Amino acid sequence: ANLASLNEVLAGTERVLNTPLPIAYSIAISQITWVYVIMLPFQLWHALRWITIPGTIVGAYIILGIAAIGREIENPFGRDENDLPLDKFCEALEDESNIIKAKEPPRVEEWVASERNEVVFGSSYPFLAAKSTEDFRAGLRARTNVRAGAKMEASARIESEKAEV
């Protein structure tokens, strides 16, 4: 399961790497940003009057800065200054997998029959192994009935509270 999850993450990152933003979108975003920055003084004139020029400079700095950040993080993989440190991630993953591989695998008899092995609903294996199949099924049915009863009580309480309001 963990290997499958790792494979899914790898496939997702490869999709990010190999699917860049189409050039038409990049051009459209750039043009819309510049049109907005050029129109900004006309939008601010009635509200700011003489502060329009500094307000426009600050607004343009923020808007163009966000656009530049978007271009920078569009591809987070590579060797640029702001790219993800994938070599460090891989080294950490390798170190952790080496630690896991260095440990001797547990014997099945030790961990299955352990008190710490909580199989179902916080019950340990020795406790469950002592029960018959019918006792186990009856316990599961009772737990299901308790949950259903609690849900019905909660919904009845909510309905009564709505009726009071």
mmCIF file of N, CA, C and O in Angstrom, residues 21-31 71 74:
data_model
loop_
_atom_site.group_PDB
_atom_site.id
_atom_site.type_symbol
_atom_site.label_atom_id
_atom_site.label_comp_id
_atom_site.label_asym_id
_atom_site.label_seq_id
_atom_site.Cartn_x
_atom_site.Cartn_y
_atom_site.Cartn_z
ATOM 1 N N LEU A 21 2.371 25.342 -17.992
ATOM 2 C CA LEU A 21 1.280 26.238 -18.336
ATOM 3 C C LEU A 21 1.402 26.581 -19.816
ATOM 4 O O LEU A 21 2.472 26.997 -20.277
ATOM 5 N N PRO A 22 0.345 26.380 -20.588
ATOM 6 C CA PRO A 22 0.432 26.699 -22.032
ATOM 7 C C PRO A 22 0.841 28.155 -22.254
ATOM 8 O O PRO A 22 0.475 29.040 -21.479
ATOM 9 N N ILE A 23 1.593 28.385 -23.296
ATOM 10 C CA ILE A 23 2.125 29.724 -23.587
ATOM 11 C C ILE A 23 1.011 30.745 -23.770
ATOM 12 O O ILE A 23 1.156 31.900 -23.375
ATOM 13 N N ALA A 24 -0.125 30.314 -24.312
ATOM 14 C CA ALA A 24 -1.245 31.245 -24.504
ATOM 15 C C ALA A 24 -1.748 31.752 -23.160
ATOM 16 O O ALA A 24 -2.086 32.935 -23.016
ATOM 17 N N TYR A 25 -1.795 30.873 -22.153
ATOM 18 C CA TYR A 25 -2.227 31.304 -20.823
ATOM 19 C C TYR A 25 -1.212 32.267 -20.219
ATOM 20 O O TYR A 25 -1.576 33.260 -19.593
ATOM 21 N N SER A 26 0.071 31.977 -20.391
ATOM 22 C CA SER A 26 1.107 32.858 -19.859
ATOM 23 C C SER A 26 1.007 34.249 -20.483
ATOM 24 O O SER A 26 1.109 35.266 -19.781
ATOM 25 N N ILE A 27 0.788 34.281 -21.777
ATOM 26 C CA ILE A 27 0.662 35.575 -22.470
ATOM 27 C C ILE A 27 -0.594 36.302 -21.998
ATOM 28 O O ILE A 27 -0.555 37.509 -21.716
ATOM 29 N N ALA A 28 -1.709 35.579 -21.890
ATOM 30 C CA ALA A 28 -2.963 36.203 -21.458
ATOM 31 C C ALA A 28 -2.844 36.744 -20.034
ATOM 32 O O ALA A 28 -3.284 37.870 -19.751
ATOM 33 N N ILE A 29 -2.242 35.982 -19.145
ATOM 34 C CA ILE A 29 -2.071 36.453 -17.765
ATOM 35 C C ILE A 29 -1.207 37.709 -17.736
ATOM 36 O O ILE A 29 -1.512 38.678 -17.030
ATOM 37 N N SER A 30 -0.117 37.708 -18.521
ATOM 38 C CA SER A 30 0.762 38.874 -18.574
ATOM 39 C C SER A 30 0.027 40.097 -19.126
ATOM 40 O O SER A 30 0.123 41.199 -18.564
ATOM 41 N N GLN A 31 -0.728 39.924 -20.199
ATOM 42 C CA GLN A 31 -1.454 41.052 -20.787
ATOM 43 C C GLN A 31 -2.523 41.586 -19.846
ATOM 44 O O GLN A 31 -2.671 42.803 -19.690
ATOM 45 N N ARG A 71 5.186 32.889 -12.019
ATOM 46 C CA ARG A 71 6.102 32.363 -13.045
ATOM 47 C C ARG A 71 7.234 31.562 -12.412
ATOM 48 O O ARG A 71 7.670 30.555 -12.948
ATOM 49 N N GLU A 74 5.987 28.083 -11.110
ATOM 50 C CA GLU A 74 5.263 27.275 -12.095
ATOM 51 C C GLU A 74 5.888 25.896 -12.249
ATOM 52 O O GLU A 74 5.199 24.900 -12.383
#
